[in-house]
Short mmCIF file of C-alpha atoms in Angstrom, two decimals:
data_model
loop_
_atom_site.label_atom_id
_atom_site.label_comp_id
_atom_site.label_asym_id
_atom_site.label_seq_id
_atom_site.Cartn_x
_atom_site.Cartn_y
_atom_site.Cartn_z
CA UNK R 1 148.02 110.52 137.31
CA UNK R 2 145.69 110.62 134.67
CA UNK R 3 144.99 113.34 132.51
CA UNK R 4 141.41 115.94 133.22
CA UNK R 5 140.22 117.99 130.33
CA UNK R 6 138.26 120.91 130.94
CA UNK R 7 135.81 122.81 128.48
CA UNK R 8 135.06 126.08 128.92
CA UNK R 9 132.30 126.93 127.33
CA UNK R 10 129.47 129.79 126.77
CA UNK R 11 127.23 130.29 123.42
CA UNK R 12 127.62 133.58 124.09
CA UNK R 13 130.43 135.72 123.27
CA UNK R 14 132.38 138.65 124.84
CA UNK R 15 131.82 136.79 128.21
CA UNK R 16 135.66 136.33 129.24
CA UNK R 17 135.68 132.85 127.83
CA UNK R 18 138.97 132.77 125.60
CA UNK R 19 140.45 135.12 128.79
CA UNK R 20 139.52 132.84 131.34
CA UNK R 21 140.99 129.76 129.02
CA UNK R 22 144.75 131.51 128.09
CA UNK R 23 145.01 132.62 132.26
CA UNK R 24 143.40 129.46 133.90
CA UNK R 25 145.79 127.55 131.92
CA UNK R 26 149.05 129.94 132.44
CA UNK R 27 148.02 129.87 136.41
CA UNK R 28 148.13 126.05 135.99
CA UNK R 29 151.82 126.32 133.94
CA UNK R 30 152.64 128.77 136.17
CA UNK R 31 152.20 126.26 139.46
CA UNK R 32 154.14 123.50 137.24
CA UNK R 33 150.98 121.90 136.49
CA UNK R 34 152.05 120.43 132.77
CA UNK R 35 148.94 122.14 130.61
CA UNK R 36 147.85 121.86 127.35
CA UNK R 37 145.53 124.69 125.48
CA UNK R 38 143.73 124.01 122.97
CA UNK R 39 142.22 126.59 120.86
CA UNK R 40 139.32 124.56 119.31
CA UNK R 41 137.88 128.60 117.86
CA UNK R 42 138.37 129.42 114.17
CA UNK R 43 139.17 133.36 115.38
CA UNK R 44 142.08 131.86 117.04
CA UNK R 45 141.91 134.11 119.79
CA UNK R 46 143.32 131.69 122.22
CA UNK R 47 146.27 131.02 120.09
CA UNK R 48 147.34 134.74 119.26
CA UNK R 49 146.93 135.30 123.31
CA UNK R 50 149.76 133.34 124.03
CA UNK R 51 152.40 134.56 120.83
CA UNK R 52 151.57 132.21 118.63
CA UNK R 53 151.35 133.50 114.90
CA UNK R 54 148.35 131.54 112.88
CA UNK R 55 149.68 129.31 110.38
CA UNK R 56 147.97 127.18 107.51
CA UNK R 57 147.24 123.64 108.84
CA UNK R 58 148.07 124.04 112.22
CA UNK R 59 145.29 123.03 113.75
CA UNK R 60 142.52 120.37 114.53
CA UNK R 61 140.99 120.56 111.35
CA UNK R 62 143.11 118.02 110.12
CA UNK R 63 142.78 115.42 112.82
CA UNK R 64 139.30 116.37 113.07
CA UNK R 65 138.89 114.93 109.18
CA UNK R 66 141.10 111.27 110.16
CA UNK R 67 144.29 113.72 108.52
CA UNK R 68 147.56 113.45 110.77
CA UNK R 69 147.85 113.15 114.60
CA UNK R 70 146.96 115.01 117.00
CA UNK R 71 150.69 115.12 118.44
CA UNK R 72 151.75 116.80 114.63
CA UNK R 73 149.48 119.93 116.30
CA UNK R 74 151.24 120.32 119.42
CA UNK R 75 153.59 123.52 119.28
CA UNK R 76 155.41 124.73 122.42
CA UNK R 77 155.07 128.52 123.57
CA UNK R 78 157.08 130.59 125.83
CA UNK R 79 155.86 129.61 128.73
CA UNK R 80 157.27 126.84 130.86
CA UNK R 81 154.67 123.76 131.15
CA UNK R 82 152.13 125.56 128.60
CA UNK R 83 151.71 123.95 125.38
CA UNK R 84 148.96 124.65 122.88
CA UNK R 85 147.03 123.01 120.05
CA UNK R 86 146.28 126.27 117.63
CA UNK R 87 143.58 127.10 115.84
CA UNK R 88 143.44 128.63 111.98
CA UNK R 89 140.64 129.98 109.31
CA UNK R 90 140.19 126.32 108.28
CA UNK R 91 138.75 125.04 111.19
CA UNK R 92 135.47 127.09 110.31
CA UNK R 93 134.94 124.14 107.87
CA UNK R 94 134.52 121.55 110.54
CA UNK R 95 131.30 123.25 111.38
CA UNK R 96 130.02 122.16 108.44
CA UNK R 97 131.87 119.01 107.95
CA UNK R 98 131.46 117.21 110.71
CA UNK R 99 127.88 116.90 109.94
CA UNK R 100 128.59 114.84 107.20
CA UNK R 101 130.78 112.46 108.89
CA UNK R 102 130.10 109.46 111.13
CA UNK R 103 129.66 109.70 114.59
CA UNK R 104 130.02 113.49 114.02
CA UNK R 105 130.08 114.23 117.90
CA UNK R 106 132.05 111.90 119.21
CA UNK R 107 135.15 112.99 116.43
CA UNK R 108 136.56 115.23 118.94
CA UNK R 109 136.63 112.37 121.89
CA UNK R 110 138.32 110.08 119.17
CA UNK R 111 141.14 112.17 118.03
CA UNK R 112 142.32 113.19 121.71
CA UNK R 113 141.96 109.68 122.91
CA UNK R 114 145.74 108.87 122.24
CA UNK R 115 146.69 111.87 123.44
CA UNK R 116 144.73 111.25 127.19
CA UNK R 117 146.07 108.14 127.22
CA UNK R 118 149.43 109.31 126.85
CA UNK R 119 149.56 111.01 130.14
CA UNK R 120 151.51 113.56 128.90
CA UNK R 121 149.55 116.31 130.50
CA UNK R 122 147.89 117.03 133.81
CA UNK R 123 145.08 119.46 132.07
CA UNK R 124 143.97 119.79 128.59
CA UNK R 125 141.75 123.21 128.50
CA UNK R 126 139.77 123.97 125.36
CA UNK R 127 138.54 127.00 124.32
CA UNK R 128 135.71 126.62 122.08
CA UNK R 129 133.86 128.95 120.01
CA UNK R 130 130.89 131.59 121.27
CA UNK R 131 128.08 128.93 120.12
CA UNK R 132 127.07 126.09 120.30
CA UNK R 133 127.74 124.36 117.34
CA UNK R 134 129.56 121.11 116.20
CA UNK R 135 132.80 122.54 117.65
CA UNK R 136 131.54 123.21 120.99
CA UNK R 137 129.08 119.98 121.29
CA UNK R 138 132.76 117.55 120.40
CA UNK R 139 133.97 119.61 123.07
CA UNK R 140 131.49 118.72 125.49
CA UNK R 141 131.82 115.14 124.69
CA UNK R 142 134.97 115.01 125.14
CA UNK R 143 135.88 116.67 128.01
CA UNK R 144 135.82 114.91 131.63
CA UNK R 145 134.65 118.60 133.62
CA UNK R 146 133.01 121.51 132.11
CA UNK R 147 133.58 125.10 132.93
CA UNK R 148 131.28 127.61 132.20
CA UNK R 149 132.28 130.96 131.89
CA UNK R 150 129.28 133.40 133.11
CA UNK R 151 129.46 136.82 132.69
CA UNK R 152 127.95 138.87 135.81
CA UNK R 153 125.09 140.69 133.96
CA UNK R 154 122.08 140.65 132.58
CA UNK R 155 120.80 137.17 131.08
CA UNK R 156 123.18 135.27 132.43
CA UNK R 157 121.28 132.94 134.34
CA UNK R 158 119.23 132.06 130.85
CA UNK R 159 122.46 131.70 129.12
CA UNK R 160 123.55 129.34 132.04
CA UNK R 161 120.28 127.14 131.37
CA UNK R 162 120.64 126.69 127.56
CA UNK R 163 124.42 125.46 128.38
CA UNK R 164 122.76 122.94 130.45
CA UNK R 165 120.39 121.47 128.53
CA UNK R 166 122.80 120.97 126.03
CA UNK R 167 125.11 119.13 129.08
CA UNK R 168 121.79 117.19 129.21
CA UNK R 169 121.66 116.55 125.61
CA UNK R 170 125.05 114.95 125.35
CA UNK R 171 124.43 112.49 128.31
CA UNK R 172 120.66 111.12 126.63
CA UNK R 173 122.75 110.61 123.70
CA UNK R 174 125.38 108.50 125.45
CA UNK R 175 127.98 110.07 124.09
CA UNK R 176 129.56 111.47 127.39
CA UNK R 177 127.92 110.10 130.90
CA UNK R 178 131.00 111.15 132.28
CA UNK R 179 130.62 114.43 131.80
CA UNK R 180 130.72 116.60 134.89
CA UNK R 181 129.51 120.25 135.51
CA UNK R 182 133.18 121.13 137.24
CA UNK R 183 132.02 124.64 138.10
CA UNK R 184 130.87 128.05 137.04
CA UNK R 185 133.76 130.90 136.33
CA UNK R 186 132.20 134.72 137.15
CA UNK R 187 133.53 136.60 134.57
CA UNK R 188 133.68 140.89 134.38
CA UNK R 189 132.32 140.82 138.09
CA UNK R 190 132.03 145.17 138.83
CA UNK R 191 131.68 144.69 142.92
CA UNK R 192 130.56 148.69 142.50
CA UNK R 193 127.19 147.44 140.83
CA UNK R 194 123.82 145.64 142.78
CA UNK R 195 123.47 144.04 139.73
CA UNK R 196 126.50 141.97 139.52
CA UNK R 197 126.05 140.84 143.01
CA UNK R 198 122.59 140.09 142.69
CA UNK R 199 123.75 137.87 139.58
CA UNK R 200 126.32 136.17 141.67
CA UNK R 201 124.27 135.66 144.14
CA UNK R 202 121.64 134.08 141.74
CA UNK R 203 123.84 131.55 140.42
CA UNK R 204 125.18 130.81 144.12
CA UNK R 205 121.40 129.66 145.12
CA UNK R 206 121.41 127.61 141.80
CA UNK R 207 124.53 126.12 141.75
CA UNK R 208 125.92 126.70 145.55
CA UNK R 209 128.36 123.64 145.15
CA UNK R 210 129.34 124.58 141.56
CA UNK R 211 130.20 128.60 141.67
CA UNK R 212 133.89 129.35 142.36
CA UNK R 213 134.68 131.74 145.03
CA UNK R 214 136.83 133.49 142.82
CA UNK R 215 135.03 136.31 140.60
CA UNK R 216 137.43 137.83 137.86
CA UNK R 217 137.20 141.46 137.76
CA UNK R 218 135.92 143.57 134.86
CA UNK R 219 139.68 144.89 134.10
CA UNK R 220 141.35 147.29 131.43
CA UNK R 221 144.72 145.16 131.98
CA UNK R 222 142.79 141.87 131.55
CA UNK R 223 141.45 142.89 127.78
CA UNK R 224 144.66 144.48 127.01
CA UNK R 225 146.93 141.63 127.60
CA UNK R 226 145.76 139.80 124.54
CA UNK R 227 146.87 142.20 122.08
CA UNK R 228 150.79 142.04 123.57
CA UNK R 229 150.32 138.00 122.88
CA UNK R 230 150.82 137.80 126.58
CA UNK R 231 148.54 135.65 129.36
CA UNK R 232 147.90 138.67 131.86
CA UNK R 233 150.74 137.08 134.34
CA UNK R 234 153.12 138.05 131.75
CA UNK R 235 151.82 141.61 130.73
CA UNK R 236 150.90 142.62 134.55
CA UNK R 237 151.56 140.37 136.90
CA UNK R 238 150.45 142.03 139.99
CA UNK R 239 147.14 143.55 138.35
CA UNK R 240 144.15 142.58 140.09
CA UNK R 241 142.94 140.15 137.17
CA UNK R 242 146.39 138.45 137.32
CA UNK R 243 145.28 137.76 141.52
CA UNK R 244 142.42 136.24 140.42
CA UNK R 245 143.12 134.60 137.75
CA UNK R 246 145.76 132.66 140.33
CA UNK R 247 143.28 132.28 142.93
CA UNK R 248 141.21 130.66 140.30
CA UNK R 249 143.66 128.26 139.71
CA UNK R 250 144.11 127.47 142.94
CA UNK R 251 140.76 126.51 143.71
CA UNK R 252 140.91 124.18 140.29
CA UNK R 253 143.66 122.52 141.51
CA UNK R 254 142.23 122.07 144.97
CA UNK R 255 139.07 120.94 143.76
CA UNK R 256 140.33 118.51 141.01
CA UNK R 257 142.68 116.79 142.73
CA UNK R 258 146.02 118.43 139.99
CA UNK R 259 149.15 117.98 140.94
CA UNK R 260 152.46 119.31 139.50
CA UNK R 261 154.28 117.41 136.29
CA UNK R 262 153.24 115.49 133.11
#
């Protein structure tokens, strides 16, 4: 089966992104769904989410820059199926770098060609950075579905637009006409509030083929679970962001087809 990768995606930050990243990919480990992360963020967040201690030249920067293979970067964790490309303080540079080079927006499709191709995952998930800058726009032309991750609040809907128009941007260019708008991920949803409903309900008229049913609750546990290194299945596995986080995955693999193994 071949391989899907997913970016998830936002300019914006503090909208759940990195959380909804680390826990839709645990939820797809967790139903034997091999799953690579890839922390494509020079704050690393992903990669410290999951116990995984930063460390000098571990990351794309190299293979970004024709240095190494992408396969070097691979590094287990301690979950079973869930692997993860990490991210360092170098990476930052790419911003800037890849400007430079040739083809600077396609460099992230080239390096994880070989590693699609191998078929050695199901899902490849990449977190990218709260903008949208060189890091992010690779991402987008590189991945086969994106997955925005919209916080249910104020502005959201003209956050949602801008990631658009950039989705737009990529096809004109030709550098990704495969790219797909796989869905949009409700992030911090407070059912107490009109407003977050009203939000919800906004993007549902939008985008009513596109919104997942799931909504991820705004959730103490959920921002905790970072700091202990730990996807929230591991830290609380029966809190109500660790429910939803599953039920999120289920509805990914229902609605892309994933299936268990490499």
């Amino acid at each position: 089966m071949p391989t899907t990768i997913f970016t998830i995606a936002n300019q914006k930050g503090g909208v759940g992104k990195t959380t909804t990243a680390v826990n839709l990919a645990a939820a797809l480990a967790e139903r034997k769904i091999h799953t690579l992360l890839i922390d494509l963020d020079p704050q690393a967040n992903a990669t410290s989410a999951v116990g995984v201690e930063k460390q000098a030249g571990r990351s794309l920067y190299g293979p970004l820059n024709g240095e190494g293979s992408v396969f070097e970067m691979i590094t287990p964790t301690e979950y079973q199926h869930l692997a993860l490309i990490p991210s360092e303080e170098d990476l930052a540079a790419a911003e800037v770098e890849l400007a430079q080079s040739e083809n600077y927006l396609a460099r992230l499709s080239e390096v994880l060609r070989p590693l699609k191709a191998s078929n050695g995952y199901r899902a490849i998930i990449i977190d990218c950075p709260p903008s949208m800058g060189m890091l992010s726009m690779n991402s987008l032309a590189a991945a086969d579905q994106l997955l925005i991750a919209l916080q249910s609040e104020y502005m959201a809907l003209e956050g949602l637009g801008q990631i658009l128009r950039n989705v737009d941007r990529i096809r004109d260019a030709g550098l990704n006409n495969d790219l797909n708008l796989g869905g949009v991920i409700m992030t911090m949803y407070d059912g107490r509030t009109n407003l977050a409903k009203q939000v919800v309900d906004e993007v549902r008229a939008h985008l009513p083929d596109k919104i997942f049913n799931t909504l991820i609750p705004r959730s103490v546990r959920l921002s905790e679970a970072p700091s202990f290194g730990k996807p929230i299945f591991a830290y609380d596995n029966a809190s109500a962001g660790a429910v939803a986080y599953r039920e999120l995955g289920a509805e990914v693999i229902k609605r892309f087809g994933l299936t268990p193994g490499r």
